[in-house]
CSV table of C-alpha atoms in Angstrom, one decimal:
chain,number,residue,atom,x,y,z
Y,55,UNK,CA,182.0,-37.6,-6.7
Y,56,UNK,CA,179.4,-39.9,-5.6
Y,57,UNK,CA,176.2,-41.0,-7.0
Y,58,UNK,CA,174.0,-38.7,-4.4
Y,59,UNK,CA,176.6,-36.1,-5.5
Y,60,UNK,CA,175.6,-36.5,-9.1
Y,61,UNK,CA,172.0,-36.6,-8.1
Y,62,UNK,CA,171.9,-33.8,-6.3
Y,63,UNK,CA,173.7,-31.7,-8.9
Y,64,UNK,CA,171.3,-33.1,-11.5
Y,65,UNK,CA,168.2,-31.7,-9.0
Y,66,UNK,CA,169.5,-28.5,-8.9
Y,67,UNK,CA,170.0,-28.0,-12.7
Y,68,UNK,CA,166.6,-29.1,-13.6
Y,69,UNK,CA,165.3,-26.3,-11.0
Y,70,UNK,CA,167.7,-24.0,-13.2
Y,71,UNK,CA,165.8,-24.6,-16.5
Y,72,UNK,CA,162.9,-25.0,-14.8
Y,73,UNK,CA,162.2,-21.7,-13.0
Y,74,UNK,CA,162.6,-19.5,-16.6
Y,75,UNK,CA,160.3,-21.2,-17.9
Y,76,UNK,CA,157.8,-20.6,-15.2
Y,77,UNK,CA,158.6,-17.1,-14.6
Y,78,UNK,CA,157.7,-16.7,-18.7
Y,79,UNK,CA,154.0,-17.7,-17.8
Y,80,UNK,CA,151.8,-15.3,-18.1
Y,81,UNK,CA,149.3,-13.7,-15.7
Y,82,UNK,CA,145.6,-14.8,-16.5
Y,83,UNK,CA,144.1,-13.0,-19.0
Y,84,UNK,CA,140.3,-14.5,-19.4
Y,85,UNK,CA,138.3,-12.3,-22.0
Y,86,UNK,CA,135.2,-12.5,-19.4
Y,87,UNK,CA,133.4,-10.8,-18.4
Y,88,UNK,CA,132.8,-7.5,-19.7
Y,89,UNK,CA,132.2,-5.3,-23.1
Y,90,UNK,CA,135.6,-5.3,-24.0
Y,91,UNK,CA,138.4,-7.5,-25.0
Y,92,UNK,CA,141.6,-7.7,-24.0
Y,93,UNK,CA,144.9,-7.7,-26.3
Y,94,UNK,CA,146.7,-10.1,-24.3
Y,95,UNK,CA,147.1,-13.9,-26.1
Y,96,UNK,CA,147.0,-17.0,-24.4
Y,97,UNK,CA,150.3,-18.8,-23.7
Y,98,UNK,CA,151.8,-20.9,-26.4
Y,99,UNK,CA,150.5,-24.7,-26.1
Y,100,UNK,CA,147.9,-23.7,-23.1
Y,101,UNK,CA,144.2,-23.5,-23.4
Y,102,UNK,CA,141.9,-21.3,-21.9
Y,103,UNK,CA,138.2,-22.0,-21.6
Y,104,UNK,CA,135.6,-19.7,-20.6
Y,105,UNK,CA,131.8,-20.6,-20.0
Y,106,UNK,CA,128.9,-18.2,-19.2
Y,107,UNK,CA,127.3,-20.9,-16.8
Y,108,UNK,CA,124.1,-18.8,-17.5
Y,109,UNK,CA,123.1,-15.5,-19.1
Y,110,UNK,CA,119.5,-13.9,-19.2
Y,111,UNK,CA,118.6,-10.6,-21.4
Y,112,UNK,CA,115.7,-9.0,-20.8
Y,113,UNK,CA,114.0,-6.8,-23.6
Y,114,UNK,CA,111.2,-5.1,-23.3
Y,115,UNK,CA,109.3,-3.1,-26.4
Y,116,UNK,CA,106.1,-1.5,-26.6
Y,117,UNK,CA,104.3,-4.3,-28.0
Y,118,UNK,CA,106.2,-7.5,-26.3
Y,119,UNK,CA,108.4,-8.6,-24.1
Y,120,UNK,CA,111.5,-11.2,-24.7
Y,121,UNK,CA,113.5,-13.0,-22.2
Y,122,UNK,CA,116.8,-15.2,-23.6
Y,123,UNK,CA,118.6,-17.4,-21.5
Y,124,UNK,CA,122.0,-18.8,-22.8
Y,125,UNK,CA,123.4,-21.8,-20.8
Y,126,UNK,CA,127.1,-22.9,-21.5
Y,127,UNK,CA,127.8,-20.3,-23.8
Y,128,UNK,CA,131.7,-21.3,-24.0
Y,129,UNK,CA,134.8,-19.8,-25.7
Y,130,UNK,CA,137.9,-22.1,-26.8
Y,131,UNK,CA,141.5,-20.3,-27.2
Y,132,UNK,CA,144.6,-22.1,-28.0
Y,133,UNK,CA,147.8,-20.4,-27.6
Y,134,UNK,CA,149.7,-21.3,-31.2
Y,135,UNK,CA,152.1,-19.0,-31.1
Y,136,UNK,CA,153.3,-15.9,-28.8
Y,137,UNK,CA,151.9,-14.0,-30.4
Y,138,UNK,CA,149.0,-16.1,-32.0
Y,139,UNK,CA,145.8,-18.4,-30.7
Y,140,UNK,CA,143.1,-19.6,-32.2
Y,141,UNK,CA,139.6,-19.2,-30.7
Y,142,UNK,CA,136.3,-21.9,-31.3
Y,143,UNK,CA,132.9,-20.5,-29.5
Y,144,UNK,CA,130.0,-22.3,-29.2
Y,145,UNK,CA,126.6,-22.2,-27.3
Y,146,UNK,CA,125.0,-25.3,-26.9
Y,147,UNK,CA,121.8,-24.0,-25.8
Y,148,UNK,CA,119.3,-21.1,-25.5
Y,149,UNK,CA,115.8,-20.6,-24.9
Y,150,UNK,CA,113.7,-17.5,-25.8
Y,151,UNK,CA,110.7,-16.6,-24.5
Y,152,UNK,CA,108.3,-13.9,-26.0
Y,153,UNK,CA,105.5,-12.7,-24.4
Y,154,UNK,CA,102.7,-10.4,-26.5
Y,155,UNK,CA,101.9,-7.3,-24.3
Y,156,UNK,CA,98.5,-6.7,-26.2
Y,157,UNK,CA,96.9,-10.7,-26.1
Y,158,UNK,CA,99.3,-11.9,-23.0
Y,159,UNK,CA,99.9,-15.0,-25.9
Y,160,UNK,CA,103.7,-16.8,-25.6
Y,161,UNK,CA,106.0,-18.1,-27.7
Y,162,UNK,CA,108.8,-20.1,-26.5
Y,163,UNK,CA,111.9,-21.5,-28.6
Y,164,UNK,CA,115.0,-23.6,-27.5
Y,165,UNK,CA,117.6,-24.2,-29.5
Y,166,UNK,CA,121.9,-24.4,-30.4
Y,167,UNK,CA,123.7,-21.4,-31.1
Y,168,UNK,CA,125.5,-20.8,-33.6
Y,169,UNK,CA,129.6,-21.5,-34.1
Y,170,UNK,CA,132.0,-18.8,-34.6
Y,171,UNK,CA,136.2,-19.3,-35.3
Y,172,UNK,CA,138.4,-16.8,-35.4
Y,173,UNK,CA,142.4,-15.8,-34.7
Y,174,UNK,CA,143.5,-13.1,-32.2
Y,175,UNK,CA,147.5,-12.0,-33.2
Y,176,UNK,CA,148.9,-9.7,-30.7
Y,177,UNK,CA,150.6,-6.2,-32.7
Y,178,UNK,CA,152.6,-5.2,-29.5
Y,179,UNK,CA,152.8,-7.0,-25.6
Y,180,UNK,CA,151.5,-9.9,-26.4
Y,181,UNK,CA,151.5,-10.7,-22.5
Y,182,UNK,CA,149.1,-7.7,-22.0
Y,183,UNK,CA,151.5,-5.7,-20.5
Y,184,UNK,CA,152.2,-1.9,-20.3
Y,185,UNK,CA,150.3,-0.6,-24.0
Y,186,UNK,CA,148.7,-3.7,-25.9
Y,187,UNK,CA,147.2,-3.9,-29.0
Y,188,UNK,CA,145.3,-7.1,-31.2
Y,189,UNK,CA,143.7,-7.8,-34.1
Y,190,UNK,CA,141.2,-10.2,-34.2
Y,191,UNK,CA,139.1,-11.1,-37.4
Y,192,UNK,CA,136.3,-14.2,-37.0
Y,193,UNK,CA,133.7,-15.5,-38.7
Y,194,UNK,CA,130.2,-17.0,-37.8
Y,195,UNK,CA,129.0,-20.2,-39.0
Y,196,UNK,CA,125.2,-20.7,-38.2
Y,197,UNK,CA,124.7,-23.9,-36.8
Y,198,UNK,CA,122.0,-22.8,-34.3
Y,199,UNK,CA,118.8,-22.8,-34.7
Y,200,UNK,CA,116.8,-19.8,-36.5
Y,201,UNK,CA,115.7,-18.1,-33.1
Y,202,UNK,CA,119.0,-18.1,-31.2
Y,203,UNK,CA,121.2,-18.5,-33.9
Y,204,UNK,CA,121.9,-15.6,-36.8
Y,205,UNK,CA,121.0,-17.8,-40.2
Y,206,UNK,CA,123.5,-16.3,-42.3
Y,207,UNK,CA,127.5,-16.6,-42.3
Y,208,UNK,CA,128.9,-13.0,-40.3
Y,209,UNK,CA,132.0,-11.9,-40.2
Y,210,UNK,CA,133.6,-9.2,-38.3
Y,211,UNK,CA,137.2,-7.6,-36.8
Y,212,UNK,CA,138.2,-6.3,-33.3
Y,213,UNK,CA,141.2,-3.9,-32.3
Y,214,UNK,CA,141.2,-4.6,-29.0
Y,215,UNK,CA,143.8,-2.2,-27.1
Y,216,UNK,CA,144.6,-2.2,-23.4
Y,217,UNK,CA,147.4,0.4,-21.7
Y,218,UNK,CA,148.4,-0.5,-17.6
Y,219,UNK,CA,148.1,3.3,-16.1
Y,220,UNK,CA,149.4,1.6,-13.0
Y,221,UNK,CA,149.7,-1.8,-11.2
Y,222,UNK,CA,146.0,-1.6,-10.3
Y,223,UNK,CA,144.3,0.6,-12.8
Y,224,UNK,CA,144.4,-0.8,-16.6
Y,225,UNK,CA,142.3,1.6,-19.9
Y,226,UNK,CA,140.4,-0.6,-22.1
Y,227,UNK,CA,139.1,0.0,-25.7
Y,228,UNK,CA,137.5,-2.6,-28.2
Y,229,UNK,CA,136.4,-0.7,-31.6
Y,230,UNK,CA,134.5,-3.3,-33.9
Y,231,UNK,CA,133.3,-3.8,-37.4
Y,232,UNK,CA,131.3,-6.6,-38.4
Y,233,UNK,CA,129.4,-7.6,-42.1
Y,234,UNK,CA,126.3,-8.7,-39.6
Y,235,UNK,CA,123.4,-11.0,-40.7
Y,236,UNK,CA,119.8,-9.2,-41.5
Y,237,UNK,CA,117.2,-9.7,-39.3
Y,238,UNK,CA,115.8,-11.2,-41.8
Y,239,UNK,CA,118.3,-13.4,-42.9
Y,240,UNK,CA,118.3,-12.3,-46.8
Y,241,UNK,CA,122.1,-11.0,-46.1
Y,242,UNK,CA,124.3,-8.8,-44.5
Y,243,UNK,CA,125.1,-5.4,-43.4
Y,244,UNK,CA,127.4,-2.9,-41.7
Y,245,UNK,CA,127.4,-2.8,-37.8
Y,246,UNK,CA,130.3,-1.2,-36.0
Y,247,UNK,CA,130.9,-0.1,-32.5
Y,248,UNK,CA,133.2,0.5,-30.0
Y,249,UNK,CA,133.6,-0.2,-25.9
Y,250,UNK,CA,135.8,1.2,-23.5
Y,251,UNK,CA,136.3,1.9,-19.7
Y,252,UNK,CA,139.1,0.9,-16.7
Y,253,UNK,CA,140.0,-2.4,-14.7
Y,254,UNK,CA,140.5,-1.7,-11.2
Y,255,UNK,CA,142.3,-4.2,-9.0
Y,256,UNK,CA,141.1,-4.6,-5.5
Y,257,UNK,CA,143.2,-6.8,-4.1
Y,258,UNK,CA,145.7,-9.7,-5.0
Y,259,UNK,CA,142.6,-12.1,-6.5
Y,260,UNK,CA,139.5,-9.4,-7.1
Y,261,UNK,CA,139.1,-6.9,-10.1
Y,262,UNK,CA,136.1,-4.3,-10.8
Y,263,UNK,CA,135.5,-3.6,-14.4
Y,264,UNK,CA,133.1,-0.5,-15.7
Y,265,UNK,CA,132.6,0.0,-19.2
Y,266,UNK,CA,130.2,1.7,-21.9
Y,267,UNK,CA,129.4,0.8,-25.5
Y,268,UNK,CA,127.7,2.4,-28.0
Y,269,UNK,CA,126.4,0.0,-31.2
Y,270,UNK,CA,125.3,1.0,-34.8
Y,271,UNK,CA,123.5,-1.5,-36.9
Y,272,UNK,CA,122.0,-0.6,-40.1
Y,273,UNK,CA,119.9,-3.8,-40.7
Y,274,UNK,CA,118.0,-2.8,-43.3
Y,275,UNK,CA,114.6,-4.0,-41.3
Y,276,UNK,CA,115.5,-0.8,-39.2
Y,277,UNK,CA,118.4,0.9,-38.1
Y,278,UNK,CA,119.4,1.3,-34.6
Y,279,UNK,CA,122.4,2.7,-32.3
Y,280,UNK,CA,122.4,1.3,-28.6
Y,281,UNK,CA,124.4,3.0,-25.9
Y,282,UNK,CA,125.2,0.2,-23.0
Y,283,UNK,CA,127.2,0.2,-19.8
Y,284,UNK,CA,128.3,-2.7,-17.2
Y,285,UNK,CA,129.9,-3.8,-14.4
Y,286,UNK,CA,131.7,-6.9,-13.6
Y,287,UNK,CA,133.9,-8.6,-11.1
Y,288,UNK,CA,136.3,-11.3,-11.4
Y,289,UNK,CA,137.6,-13.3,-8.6
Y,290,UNK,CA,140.9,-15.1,-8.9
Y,291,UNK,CA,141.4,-17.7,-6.1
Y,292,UNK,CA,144.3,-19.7,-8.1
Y,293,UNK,CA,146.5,-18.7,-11.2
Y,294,UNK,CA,144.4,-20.8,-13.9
Y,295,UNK,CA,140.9,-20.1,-12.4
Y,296,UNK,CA,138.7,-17.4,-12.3
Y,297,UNK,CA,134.7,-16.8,-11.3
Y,298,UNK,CA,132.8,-13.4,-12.5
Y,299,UNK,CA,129.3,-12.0,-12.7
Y,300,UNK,CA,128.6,-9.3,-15.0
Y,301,UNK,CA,125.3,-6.8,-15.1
Y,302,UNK,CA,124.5,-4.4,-18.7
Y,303,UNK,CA,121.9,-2.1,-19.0
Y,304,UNK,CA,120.7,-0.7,-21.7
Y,305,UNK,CA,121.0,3.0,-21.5
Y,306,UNK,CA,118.3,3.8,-24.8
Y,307,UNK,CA,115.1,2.8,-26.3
Y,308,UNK,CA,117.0,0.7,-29.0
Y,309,UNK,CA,119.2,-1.5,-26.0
Y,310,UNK,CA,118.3,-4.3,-24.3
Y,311,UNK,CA,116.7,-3.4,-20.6
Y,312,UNK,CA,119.3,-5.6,-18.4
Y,313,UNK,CA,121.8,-8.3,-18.7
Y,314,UNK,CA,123.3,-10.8,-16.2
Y,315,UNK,CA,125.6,-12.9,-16.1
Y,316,UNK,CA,127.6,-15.6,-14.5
Y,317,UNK,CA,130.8,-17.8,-15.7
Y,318,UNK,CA,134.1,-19.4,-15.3
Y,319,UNK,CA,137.3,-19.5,-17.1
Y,320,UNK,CA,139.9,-22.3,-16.2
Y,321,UNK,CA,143.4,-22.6,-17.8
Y,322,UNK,CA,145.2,-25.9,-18.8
């Protein structure tokens, strides 16, 4: 046997160990857009990162108007384990802009969000496949400023839970349960809620998301239950990428008129 033999035989069983290993990779599972979350977990020793390149909520009360606009609002997850990543979020800036319907006088306000850390452990399917289910408790540190960020430490735990009907039509449910700060910033209280809806997939690089929520917070500054639905689209052009743009509208007195969105989420 010569050296080219040797070589060649070498080539073919790196391609051997190789091609497991790829075929273990798992299909992209970004957590934008959308109300829910899914239960899938990043890949051990991979990184995803997702940014809302821009986000604008419009909410309009009797008495004033408020427009927010978040720019790089950006979500860290690092796959630990196969069954484990751990998740950094951040935004590093938002402006707020509240108009007063009776004088027509404006306040404005830009400022840092707040930080929040957290862990999301897959119960069953950790690769998101046929019925998945997560837990995933975090906490809020609050770094931002007063008017975007919260003020107080929050905490709070997801369940998110996927199930594939098909290879094109995926169920989605997200209950929640969070220890949220007061509006005005003296503590904390209960807030819970829960989304659901269905993923469609349109094609080999295009999904259709539509999803409701309905929200309970009993700040003790006033209690309030918001009923939301959305719709979002994702668009895949490469395994580690993927664009989306997401509308919400607010479907009661107590929800936020309209939100859009745009962002990006990028594997490594």
């Amino acid at each position: 046997m010569g050296p080219a033999d040797v070589k060649r035989q070498a080539a073919v069983l790196l391609a051997l160990m190789a091609s497991p290993a790829l075929a273990q990779q798992r299909d992209l599972c970004p957590e934008r857009p959308g109300l829910d979350t899914p239960a899938c977990i990043v890949d051990r020793g991979r990184v995803m990162v997702e940014t809302g390149v821009v986000d604008w909520t419009l909410d309009r009360q009797p008495d004033n108007r408020a427009d927010t606009i978040l720019l790089g609002d950006t979500l860290f997850r690092v796959g630990v384990t196969d069954v484990l990543e751990a998740r950094i979020g951040w935004t590093p800036y938002g402006h707020e802009r509240i108009r007063d319907r009776q004088t027509g006088a404006i306040d404005r306000a830009g400022q840092t969000g707040d930080v929040s850390l957290g862990v999301k452990a897959s119960l069953l399917h950790p690769d998101g496949s046929g019925f998945a289910v997560a837990a995933l408790p975090f906490v809020t540190v609050p770094t931002g400023g007063s008017r975007i960020g919260e003020g107080v430490v929050g905490a709070g735990f997801l369940l998110p839970v996927t199930y594939e009907l098909s290879e094109t039509v995926q169920l989605d449910a997200t209950p929640e349960i969070d220890a949220q700060p007061d509006e005005g910033r003296s503590g904390r209280h209960l807030r819970y809620s829960t989304a659901g809806g269905a993923t469609f997939k349109l094609g080999q690089t295009v999904s259709l998301a539509a999803e409701g929520q309905v929200i309970r917070d009993d700040d003790p500054d006033g209690r309030t239950t918001q009923a939301l639905a959305a719709l979002s689209i994702g668009w895949q052009p490469r395994d580690d990428w993927q664009f989306d743009v997401f509308g919400i509208a607010g479907l009661n007195h107590d929800a936020p008129d309209l939100e859009l969105s745009a962002g990006i989420s990028r594997r490594f």
